[in-house]
Amino acid sequence: MANQPSREDIRKRVAESTKDAVILEEMKRFGFWKEELSPELEDILQKQKETETELNTLVRKQTRYRNPETLRKEMLKERMKASKQKRQEAKERKEQKRLARAETWKKRKETEVLYLGEEVSSHLSETEPNLEFLAKWNLPNIENPLALANALSLKLSQLRFLTYNRKVSLVNHYKRFYIPKKMGGKRLISAPMPLIKSTQLWILNNILYQIPHTDQSHGFIPQRSIVSNAAQHVGKELVLNLDLKDFFPSISFSRVKGLFQSFGYSGQISTLLALLCTEAEVEQVAIDGKKYFVSIGERTLPQGSPCSPAISNLIAYKLDRRLQGIANKWGFVYTRYADDLSFSCGSDNLDNFHQLLWSVQEVVKSEGFTVHPEKIHIMRKGSRQEITGLIVNRQIGIERKELHRFRALLQQIEKNGPAGKTWNGNPNLENSMRGYASFVMMVKPELGIRFMKKIDSIF
């Protein structure tokens, strides 16, 4: 037996249609009406249904209008329902956009570097290189971060890890230690760890060594040395030495990035290269048993990176040209070995010394460097003239007292052993002695070889 509709269902159907139409539907459902209606009668019943439905709607509206409070509540209810529906639709659209952005970001991260921390990410959106400049210097065209990672034999995630600028980190890419300076004090050495060192060597060989250096620069350049630097000043009437204060720390991340951009690289690639070649000084802090590295100050060239000397030479390119112009003007010879500036002249140009010294200090300042006020040495012919540790009065030589001390140290070690011995205050006796023997070998090859053989026999 067919299910009996409830009274509520019947009232609702009558309200939405007509009483006759509902009766006819029920008669058909129960099998009391089996004849097909003629089209004319169907049309009449349909029109009657539509008319009564419209009439019922008008009656309901009229009833609502008679009671303003009921009408107000119904309208408010409808508006709230519409507003809720609108908010739900907006929420769904917002969530869809969020998911789409997240998916886009995920895909871009697979091939791009979009953010590398505070203060260093502003040029990552600049992707256009200067192909003319790159071709001029015969430099590799690095189109994007993925291409750079591939060239460095890294994954893109490793490149991000090495270049991300963190204020506080659990890891550090450099091993830091101090070595004594020859003239007293300590020098901070930041030796790069193997992974980042390999990237720096690639940059050095494939980019930095492709750019020509000035004739005046002798430091850390193949086929040049302290000997070639000192040789330019042998037998002069007057020798002037100046030292640039905090040479590597004065070369900031922004200057290094600008250098790579001047080669033709895009802002994006220049940023990555500069981050690989610079590092901020850090302090180690222990909290709850964990060691943290906290950055102090801005990123600069680290002393110990294979790239730092070459970058400093290229940063100082304009400085060398300007100082050479001053030297030519006043009749002096000029050379530079890293942060040591050397000038010399014959007797004919001694009167120009004060003009030269003033001009040099002004140019150094305008190029973003500082002359160390306590390391300005003026040496006349009657006194010992020394440049980068070599005597240049008549010919290139090594200080005799230093040689005598080294010979004496070798004899003491051969007799009593190396225990408790140091050379120039360096606790690493073997390395410091080999360093001095290599220094002697550049000037006096035979003597240096004899020293090195004795060191080999001792250690």
CSV table of C-alpha atoms in Angstrom, one decimal:
chain,number,residue,atom,x,y,z
A,1,MET,CA,0.0,0.0,0.0
A,2,ALA,CA,1.3,3.4,-0.9
A,3,ASN,CA,2.6,5.5,1.9
A,4,GLN,CA,0.1,8.0,3.4
A,5,PRO,CA,1.3,11.6,3.2
A,6,SER,CA,1.2,13.7,6.3
A,7,ARG,CA,-1.2,16.5,6.7
A,8,GLU,CA,1.7,18.9,6.7
A,9,ASP,CA,2.9,17.6,3.4
A,10,ILE,CA,-0.6,17.9,1.9
A,11,ARG,CA,-1.0,21.5,3.1
A,12,LYS,CA,2.4,22.4,1.7
A,13,ARG,CA,1.5,20.8,-1.7
A,14,VAL,CA,-1.9,22.6,-1.8
A,15,ALA,CA,-0.2,25.9,-0.9
A,16,GLU,CA,2.4,25.4,-3.7
A,17,SER,CA,-0.2,24.2,-6.3
A,18,THR,CA,-4.1,23.9,-6.1
A,19,LYS,CA,-6.4,21.7,-4.2
A,20,ASP,CA,-7.8,20.1,-7.4
A,21,ALA,CA,-4.4,19.4,-8.7
A,22,VAL,CA,-3.4,17.6,-5.5
A,23,ILE,CA,-6.6,15.6,-5.5
A,24,LEU,CA,-6.0,14.5,-9.1
A,25,GLU,CA,-2.4,13.5,-8.3
A,26,GLU,CA,-3.5,11.5,-5.3
A,27,MET,CA,-6.3,9.8,-7.3
A,28,LYS,CA,-3.7,8.8,-10.0
A,29,ARG,CA,-1.4,7.6,-7.3
A,30,PHE,CA,-4.0,5.4,-5.7
A,31,GLY,CA,-5.3,4.1,-9.1
A,32,PHE,CA,-8.7,5.8,-9.1
A,33,TRP,CA,-8.0,7.8,-12.2
A,34,LYS,CA,-6.6,5.7,-15.0
A,35,GLU,CA,-7.8,7.7,-18.0
A,36,GLU,CA,-5.4,10.0,-19.8
A,37,LEU,CA,-6.5,13.7,-19.7
A,38,SER,CA,-7.0,15.5,-22.9
A,39,PRO,CA,-4.5,18.1,-23.9
A,40,GLU,CA,-7.1,20.8,-23.5
A,41,LEU,CA,-7.9,19.7,-19.9
A,42,GLU,CA,-4.2,19.4,-19.0
A,43,ASP,CA,-3.7,22.9,-20.2
A,44,ILE,CA,-6.6,24.2,-18.2
A,45,LEU,CA,-5.5,22.4,-15.1
A,46,GLN,CA,-1.9,23.7,-15.5
A,47,LYS,CA,-3.1,27.3,-16.0
A,48,GLN,CA,-5.4,26.9,-13.0
A,49,LYS,CA,-2.4,25.6,-11.0
A,50,GLU,CA,-0.2,28.6,-12.0
A,51,THR,CA,-3.0,31.1,-11.3
A,52,GLU,CA,-3.8,29.7,-7.8
A,53,THR,CA,0.0,29.5,-7.0
A,54,GLU,CA,0.4,33.1,-7.9
A,55,LEU,CA,-2.7,34.0,-6.0
A,56,ASN,CA,-1.4,32.2,-2.9
A,57,THR,CA,1.9,34.0,-3.2
A,58,LEU,CA,0.1,37.4,-3.3
A,59,VAL,CA,-2.1,36.4,-0.4
A,60,ARG,CA,1.0,35.5,1.7
A,61,LYS,CA,2.7,38.8,0.8
A,62,GLN,CA,-0.4,40.7,1.7
A,63,THR,CA,-0.5,38.9,5.0
A,64,ARG,CA,3.1,39.9,5.7
A,65,TYR,CA,2.5,43.5,4.8
A,66,ARG,CA,-0.3,43.7,7.3
A,67,ASN,CA,2.2,42.9,10.1
A,68,PRO,CA,5.3,45.2,9.7
A,69,GLU,CA,7.1,43.6,12.6
A,70,THR,CA,6.7,40.1,11.1
A,71,LEU,CA,7.8,41.5,7.7
A,72,ARG,CA,10.8,43.1,9.3
A,73,LYS,CA,11.9,39.9,11.0
A,74,GLU,CA,11.4,37.9,7.8
A,75,MET,CA,13.4,40.4,5.8
A,76,LEU,CA,16.2,40.5,8.4
A,77,LYS,CA,16.3,36.7,8.4
A,78,GLU,CA,16.5,36.6,4.7
A,79,ARG,CA,19.3,39.2,4.7
A,80,MET,CA,21.3,37.3,7.3
A,81,LYS,CA,20.9,34.1,5.4
A,82,ALA,CA,22.1,35.8,2.2
A,83,SER,CA,25.0,37.5,4.1
A,84,LYS,CA,26.0,34.2,5.6
A,85,GLN,CA,25.9,32.6,2.2
A,86,LYS,CA,28.0,35.4,0.8
A,87,ARG,CA,30.6,35.1,3.6
A,88,GLN,CA,30.8,31.4,3.1
A,89,GLU,CA,31.3,31.8,-0.6
A,90,ALA,CA,34.0,34.5,0.0
A,91,LYS,CA,35.7,32.2,2.5
A,92,GLU,CA,35.8,29.4,0.0
A,93,ARG,CA,37.2,31.7,-2.7
A,94,LYS,CA,39.8,33.0,-0.3
A,95,GLU,CA,40.8,29.4,0.6
A,96,GLN,CA,41.0,28.4,-3.1
A,97,LYS,CA,43.3,31.4,-3.8
A,98,ARG,CA,45.5,30.5,-0.8
A,99,LEU,CA,45.9,27.0,-1.9
A,100,ALA,CA,46.7,28.2,-5.5
A,101,ARG,CA,49.3,30.6,-4.1
A,102,ALA,CA,50.8,27.9,-2.0
A,103,GLU,CA,51.0,25.6,-5.0
A,104,THR,CA,52.6,28.3,-7.1
A,105,TRP,CA,55.1,29.1,-4.4
A,106,LYS,CA,56.0,25.5,-4.0
A,107,LYS,CA,56.6,25.1,-7.7
A,108,ARG,CA,58.7,28.3,-7.9
A,109,LYS,CA,60.8,27.2,-4.9
A,110,GLU,CA,61.8,24.2,-7.0
A,111,THR,CA,63.6,26.4,-9.5
A,112,GLU,CA,63.9,29.9,-7.9
A,113,VAL,CA,65.3,31.6,-4.8
A,114,LEU,CA,62.6,34.1,-3.7
A,115,TYR,CA,63.8,35.2,-0.2
A,116,LEU,CA,67.1,35.0,1.6
A,117,GLY,CA,66.5,36.9,4.8
A,118,GLU,CA,66.4,40.5,5.9
A,119,GLU,CA,68.5,43.2,4.3
A,120,VAL,CA,69.7,41.1,1.4
A,121,SER,CA,66.6,40.1,-0.6
A,122,SER,CA,65.7,43.4,-2.2
A,123,HIS,CA,67.3,42.6,-5.6
A,124,LEU,CA,66.2,39.0,-6.0
A,125,SER,CA,63.5,40.1,-8.4
A,126,GLU,CA,66.0,41.6,-10.8
A,127,THR,CA,66.7,38.8,-13.3
A,128,GLU,CA,68.0,40.5,-16.4
A,129,PRO,CA,71.8,40.3,-17.0
A,130,ASN,CA,73.9,42.6,-19.1
A,131,LEU,CA,75.0,40.1,-21.7
A,132,GLU,CA,77.3,42.6,-23.4
A,133,PHE,CA,79.4,43.0,-20.2
A,134,LEU,CA,79.5,39.2,-19.6
A,135,ALA,CA,80.7,38.6,-23.1
A,136,LYS,CA,83.3,41.4,-22.7
A,137,TRP,CA,84.9,39.7,-19.8
A,138,ASN,CA,84.2,36.2,-21.1
A,139,LEU,CA,82.2,35.3,-18.0
A,140,PRO,CA,79.7,32.4,-17.7
A,141,ASN,CA,76.1,33.5,-18.2
A,142,ILE,CA,74.2,32.3,-15.1
A,143,GLU,CA,70.6,32.6,-16.0
A,144,ASN,CA,68.9,31.8,-12.7
A,145,PRO,CA,69.6,30.3,-9.2
A,146,LEU,CA,69.1,26.8,-10.5
A,147,ALA,CA,71.8,27.3,-13.1
A,148,LEU,CA,74.1,28.7,-10.5
A,149,ALA,CA,73.5,25.7,-8.2
A,150,ASN,CA,74.2,23.3,-11.1
A,151,ALA,CA,77.4,25.1,-11.9
A,152,LEU,CA,78.5,24.8,-8.2
A,153,SER,CA,77.5,21.1,-8.1
A,154,LEU,CA,74.9,21.9,-5.5
A,155,LYS,CA,71.2,21.2,-5.0
A,156,LEU,CA,69.1,24.4,-5.0
A,157,SER,CA,68.2,23.7,-1.3
A,158,GLN,CA,72.0,23.6,-0.5
A,159,LEU,CA,72.5,26.9,-2.3
A,160,ARG,CA,69.7,28.4,-0.2
A,161,PHE,CA,71.3,26.9,3.0
A,162,LEU,CA,74.7,28.5,2.2
A,163,THR,CA,73.3,31.9,1.3
A,164,TYR,CA,70.5,32.5,3.7
A,165,ASN,CA,71.2,35.6,5.9
A,166,ARG,CA,70.3,34.5,9.4
A,167,LYS,CA,70.7,36.7,12.5
A,168,VAL,CA,70.7,33.6,14.8
A,169,SER,CA,71.7,30.2,13.6
A,170,LEU,CA,72.6,26.7,14.9
A,171,VAL,CA,75.2,26.3,12.2
A,172,ASN,CA,78.1,28.4,10.9
A,173,HIS,CA,79.9,28.1,7.6
A,174,TYR,CA,83.2,29.3,9.0
A,175,LYS,CA,85.7,28.1,11.6
A,176,ARG,CA,87.1,31.1,13.4
A,177,PHE,CA,90.4,31.5,15.2
A,178,TYR,CA,93.0,34.2,15.9
A,179,ILE,CA,96.6,34.4,14.8
A,180,PRO,CA,99.2,36.9,16.1
A,181,LYS,CA,100.2,39.8,13.9
A,182,LYS,CA,103.8,40.5,13.2
A,183,MET,CA,103.6,44.0,14.7
A,184,GLY,CA,101.5,42.9,17.7
A,185,GLY,CA,97.8,42.2,18.3
A,186,LYS,CA,95.7,39.4,16.9
A,187,ARG,CA,94.1,38.8,13.5
A,188,LEU,CA,90.8,37.1,13.2
A,189,ILE,CA,90.8,34.3,10.5
A,190,SER,CA,87.5,32.9,9.2
A,191,ALA,CA,88.3,29.7,7.4
A,192,PRO,CA,85.4,28.5,5.3
A,193,MET,CA,84.0,25.0,5.8
A,194,PRO,CA,84.5,22.6,2.9
A,195,LEU,CA,81.1,23.0,1.2
A,196,ILE,CA,81.1,26.8,1.0
A,197,LYS,CA,84.9,26.8,0.3
A,198,SER,CA,84.3,24.8,-2.9
A,199,THR,CA,81.8,27.4,-4.1
A,200,GLN,CA,84.2,30.2,-3.4
A,201,LEU,CA,87.0,28.4,-5.4
A,202,TRP,CA,84.6,28.1,-8.4
A,203,ILE,CA,83.8,31.8,-8.2
A,204,LEU,CA,87.5,32.6,-7.9
A,205,ASN,CA,88.5,30.5,-10.9
A,206,ASN,CA,85.5,31.1,-13.2
A,207,ILE,CA,84.7,34.7,-12.5
A,208,LEU,CA,87.2,36.7,-10.4
A,209,TYR,CA,90.3,35.5,-12.2
A,210,GLN,CA,88.7,36.5,-15.6
A,211,ILE,CA,88.7,40.2,-14.7
A,212,PRO,CA,92.0,42.1,-15.3
A,213,HIS,CA,93.6,43.7,-12.3
A,214,THR,CA,95.7,46.9,-12.2
A,215,ASP,CA,99.5,46.9,-12.7
A,216,GLN,CA,99.9,48.5,-9.3
A,217,SER,CA,98.4,45.5,-7.4
A,218,HIS,CA,100.7,42.7,-6.4
A,219,GLY,CA,98.9,40.9,-3.6
A,220,PHE,CA,97.4,37.4,-4.2
A,221,ILE,CA,97.8,37.6,-8.0
A,222,PRO,CA,99.4,34.7,-10.0
A,223,GLN,CA,103.1,35.5,-10.9
A,224,ARG,CA,103.1,38.4,-8.4
A,225,SER,CA,104.3,38.5,-4.8
A,226,ILE,CA,105.9,40.7,-2.1
A,227,VAL,CA,109.1,40.4,-4.1
A,228,SER,CA,107.6,41.9,-7.3
A,229,ASN,CA,105.9,44.6,-5.1
A,230,ALA,CA,109.1,45.6,-3.3
A,231,ALA,CA,111.2,45.5,-6.5
A,232,GLN,CA,109.5,48.7,-7.8
A,233,HIS,CA,111.0,50.7,-4.9
A,234,VAL,CA,114.6,49.5,-4.7
A,235,GLY,CA,117.3,52.3,-4.3
A,236,LYS,CA,114.9,55.2,-3.9
A,237,GLU,CA,115.6,58.4,-1.9
A,238,LEU,CA,112.4,58.2,0.0
A,239,VAL,CA,109.9,55.4,0.7
A,240,LEU,CA,106.4,55.9,2.1
A,241,ASN,CA,104.3,53.1,3.5
A,242,LEU,CA,100.6,53.4,4.5
A,243,ASP,CA,98.3,50.8,5.8
A,244,LEU,CA,94.5,50.6,5.1
A,245,LYS,CA,92.7,50.1,8.3
A,246,ASP,CA,90.3,47.1,8.5
A,247,PHE,CA,90.8,46.4,4.8
A,248,PHE,CA,88.6,43.3,4.4
A,249,PRO,CA,85.9,44.3,7.0
A,250,SER,CA,85.5,47.7,5.2
A,251,ILE,CA,84.3,45.9,2.1
A,252,SER,CA,80.6,45.3,2.7
A,253,PHE,CA,78.1,42.9,1.2
A,254,SER,CA,76.5,45.8,-0.8
A,255,ARG,CA,79.9,46.7,-2.3
A,256,VAL,CA,80.6,43.1,-3.3
A,257,LYS,CA,77.1,42.7,-4.8
A,258,GLY,CA,77.7,45.9,-6.8
A,259,LEU,CA,81.0,44.5,-8.0
A,260,PHE,CA,79.3,41.4,-9.5
A,261,GLN,CA,76.6,43.6,-11.0
A,262,SER,CA,79.3,45.7,-12.7
A,263,PHE,CA,80.5,42.5,-14.4
A,264,GLY,CA,77.0,42.1,-16.0
A,265,TYR,CA,75.3,39.7,-13.6
A,266,SER,CA,71.6,40.4,-12.7
A,267,GLY,CA,70.7,41.7,-9.3
A,268,GLN,CA,69.5,38.2,-8.3
A,269,ILE,CA,72.7,36.3,-9.3
A,270,SER,CA,74.9,39.1,-7.9
A,271,THR,CA,73.1,38.8,-4.6
A,272,LEU,CA,73.7,35.1,-4.4
A,273,LEU,CA,77.4,35.4,-5.4
A,274,ALA,CA,77.9,38.2,-2.8
A,275,LEU,CA,76.3,36.1,-0.1
A,276,LEU,CA,78.6,33.2,-0.9
A,277,CYS,CA,81.6,35.5,-0.6
A,278,THR,CA,80.7,37.5,2.6
A,279,GLU,CA,79.9,36.7,6.2
A,280,ALA,CA,79.0,38.6,9.3
A,281,GLU,CA,81.1,38.4,12.5
A,282,VAL,CA,79.3,36.2,15.0
A,283,GLU,CA,79.3,35.6,18.7
A,284,GLN,CA,78.7,32.1,20.2
A,285,VAL,CA,75.9,32.0,22.8
A,286,ALA,CA,74.9,28.9,24.8
A,287,ILE,CA,71.2,28.6,25.8
A,288,ASP,CA,69.7,25.5,27.4
A,289,GLY,CA,72.7,23.4,26.4
A,290,LYS,CA,72.5,24.5,22.7
A,291,LYS,CA,75.1,26.6,20.9
A,292,TYR,CA,73.8,29.5,18.8
A,293,PHE,CA,75.7,31.8,16.5
A,294,VAL,CA,74.5,35.4,16.7
A,295,SER,CA,75.5,37.8,13.9
A,296,ILE,CA,77.1,41.1,14.8
A,297,GLY,CA,77.0,43.9,12.3
A,298,GLU,CA,76.8,43.6,8.6
A,299,ARG,CA,78.2,41.1,6.2
A,300,THR,CA,81.8,41.8,5.0
A,301,LEU,CA,84.7,40.0,3.3
A,302,PRO,CA,86.0,37.3,5.7
A,303,GLN,CA,89.7,37.0,6.2
A,304,GLY,CA,90.4,33.4,5.2
A,305,SER,CA,88.1,33.0,2.2
A,306,PRO,CA,89.9,32.3,-1.1
A,307,CYS,CA,87.7,34.9,-2.8
A,308,SER,CA,88.4,37.8,-0.4
A,309,PRO,CA,91.9,38.8,-1.8
A,310,ALA,CA,90.7,38.8,-5.4
A,311,ILE,CA,87.5,40.7,-4.6
A,312,SER,CA,89.4,43.3,-2.6
A,313,ASN,CA,91.8,43.8,-5.6
A,314,LEU,CA,88.9,44.4,-7.9
A,315,ILE,CA,87.1,46.7,-5.4
A,316,ALA,CA,90.3,48.7,-5.2
A,317,TYR,CA,90.6,49.0,-9.0
A,318,LYS,CA,89.5,52.6,-9.1
A,319,LEU,CA,91.6,53.4,-6.0
A,320,ASP,CA,94.7,52.1,-7.7
A,321,ARG,CA,94.1,54.1,-10.8
A,322,ARG,CA,93.5,57.3,-8.9
A,323,LEU,CA,96.6,56.8,-6.7
A,324,GLN,CA,98.7,56.1,-9.8
A,325,GLY,CA,97.5,59.4,-11.2
A,326,ILE,CA,98.6,61.2,-8.1
A,327,ALA,CA,101.9,59.4,-8.1
A,328,ASN,CA,102.5,60.3,-11.8
A,329,LYS,CA,101.6,64.0,-11.0
A,330,TRP,CA,104.2,64.3,-8.2
A,331,GLY,CA,106.9,62.0,-9.6
A,332,PHE,CA,106.4,58.9,-7.3
A,333,VAL,CA,106.2,55.2,-7.9
A,334,TYR,CA,103.1,53.5,-6.5
A,335,THR,CA,102.3,49.8,-5.7
A,336,ARG,CA,99.8,48.1,-3.5
A,337,TYR,CA,100.0,44.7,-1.8
A,338,ALA,CA,96.6,44.0,-0.3
A,339,ASP,CA,96.2,46.7,2.3
A,340,ASP,CA,99.8,48.0,2.2
A,341,LEU,CA,100.2,51.1,0.0
A,342,SER,CA,103.8,52.0,-1.0
A,343,PHE,CA,105.2,55.1,-2.6
A,344,SER,CA,108.8,56.0,-3.5
A,345,CYS,CA,110.7,58.7,-5.3
A,346,GLY,CA,114.2,60.0,-6.2
A,347,SER,CA,115.8,63.1,-4.8
A,348,ASP,CA,114.3,65.3,-7.5
A,349,ASN,CA,110.8,64.9,-6.2
A,350,LEU,CA,111.3,65.1,-2.4
A,351,ASP,CA,109.7,68.5,-2.2
A,352,ASN,CA,106.4,67.0,-3.5
A,353,PHE,CA,106.1,64.6,-0.6
A,354,HIS,CA,103.6,66.6,1.5
A,355,GLN,CA,101.3,67.3,-1.5
A,356,LEU,CA,101.3,63.6,-2.3
A,357,LEU,CA,100.6,62.4,1.2
A,358,TRP,CA,97.6,64.8,1.6
A,359,SER,CA,96.2,63.8,-1.8
A,360,VAL,CA,96.6,60.1,-1.1
A,361,GLN,CA,94.7,60.4,2.2
A,362,GLU,CA,91.8,62.3,0.5
A,363,VAL,CA,91.5,59.7,-2.3
A,364,VAL,CA,91.6,56.8,0.1
A,365,LYS,CA,88.8,58.4,2.1
A,366,SER,CA,86.7,59.1,-1.0
A,367,GLU,CA,87.0,55.5,-2.1
A,368,GLY,CA,85.5,54.2,1.1
A,369,PHE,CA,88.7,53.2,2.9
A,370,THR,CA,90.7,54.6,5.9
A,371,VAL,CA,94.4,55.2,6.3
A,372,HIS,CA,95.6,53.7,9.6
A,373,PRO,CA,96.9,56.8,11.5
A,374,GLU,CA,99.5,54.7,13.4
A,375,LYS,CA,100.9,52.9,10.3
A,376,ILE,CA,102.3,55.7,8.2
A,377,HIS,CA,106.0,55.1,7.8
A,378,ILE,CA,108.4,57.5,6.1
A,379,MET,CA,111.9,56.0,5.4
A,380,ARG,CA,114.8,58.0,3.9
A,381,LYS,CA,117.8,56.5,2.2
A,382,GLY,CA,120.0,56.8,5.2
A,383,SER,CA,117.7,54.5,7.3
A,384,ARG,CA,116.4,51.0,6.7
A,385,GLN,CA,113.8,51.1,4.0
A,386,GLU,CA,111.3,48.2,4.3
A,387,ILE,CA,108.3,47.2,2.2
A,388,THR,CA,106.1,44.2,3.0
A,389,GLY,CA,108.9,42.8,5.2
A,390,LEU,CA,111.7,43.1,2.6
A,391,ILE,CA,114.6,45.5,2.7
A,392,VAL,CA,114.8,47.7,-0.4
A,393,ASN,CA,117.7,50.2,0.2
A,394,ARG,CA,120.1,48.8,-2.4
A,395,GLN,CA,118.6,45.5,-3.3
A,396,ILE,CA,115.8,43.2,-2.1
A,397,GLY,CA,116.9,41.6,1.1
A,398,ILE,CA,115.6,40.1,4.4
A,399,GLU,CA,116.2,41.6,7.8
A,400,ARG,CA,119.4,40.0,9.2
A,401,LYS,CA,118.3,40.0,12.8
A,402,GLU,CA,115.2,38.0,11.8
A,403,LEU,CA,117.3,35.5,10.0
A,404,HIS,CA,119.7,35.1,12.9
A,405,ARG,CA,116.7,34.5,15.3
A,406,PHE,CA,115.3,31.9,13.0
A,407,ARG,CA,118.7,30.1,12.7
A,408,ALA,CA,119.0,30.2,16.4
A,409,LEU,CA,115.5,28.7,16.8
A,410,LEU,CA,116.4,25.9,14.5
A,411,GLN,CA,119.5,25.1,16.4
A,412,GLN,CA,117.6,25.1,19.7
A,413,ILE,CA,115.0,22.8,18.4
A,414,GLU,CA,117.6,20.4,16.9
A,415,LYS,CA,119.3,20.3,20.3
A,416,ASN,CA,116.4,20.3,22.8
A,417,GLY,CA,113.3,19.5,20.7
A,418,PRO,CA,110.3,21.7,19.9
A,419,ALA,CA,108.6,21.6,23.3
A,420,GLY,CA,107.8,25.1,24.6
A,421,LYS,CA,109.1,26.9,21.5
A,422,THR,CA,107.2,29.4,19.4
A,423,TRP,CA,107.9,31.6,16.4
A,424,ASN,CA,106.7,35.2,16.4
A,425,GLY,CA,104.3,34.3,19.1
A,426,ASN,CA,102.4,31.7,17.1
A,427,PRO,CA,101.6,28.6,19.1
A,428,ASN,CA,101.4,26.5,16.0
A,429,LEU,CA,105.2,26.2,15.7
A,430,GLU,CA,105.4,24.0,12.6
A,431,ASN,CA,103.1,26.1,10.5
A,432,SER,CA,104.7,29.4,11.5
A,433,MET,CA,108.2,28.1,10.8
A,434,ARG,CA,107.2,26.8,7.4
A,435,GLY,CA,105.5,30.1,6.6
A,436,TYR,CA,108.7,32.0,7.4
A,437,ALA,CA,110.8,29.5,5.4
A,438,SER,CA,108.5,30.0,2.4
A,439,PHE,CA,108.9,33.7,2.8
A,440,VAL,CA,112.7,33.4,2.7
A,441,MET,CA,112.5,31.1,-0.3
A,442,MET,CA,110.8,33.8,-2.4
A,443,VAL,CA,113.9,36.1,-1.8
A,444,LYS,CA,116.7,33.7,-1.2
A,445,PRO,CA,115.7,30.4,-2.8
A,446,GLU,CA,118.7,28.4,-1.7
A,447,LEU,CA,118.6,29.5,1.9
A,448,GLY,CA,114.8,28.9,2.0
A,449,ILE,CA,115.2,25.4,0.7
A,450,ARG,CA,117.8,24.6,3.4
A,451,PHE,CA,115.4,26.0,6.1
A,452,MET,CA,112.6,23.8,4.7
A,453,LYS,CA,114.7,20.7,4.7
A,454,LYS,CA,115.6,21.2,8.4
A,455,ILE,CA,112.0,21.8,9.3
A,456,ASP,CA,111.1,18.5,7.5
A,457,SER,CA,113.7,16.6,9.5
A,458,ILE,CA,112.4,18.1,12.8
A,459,PHE,CA,108.7,17.5,12.3
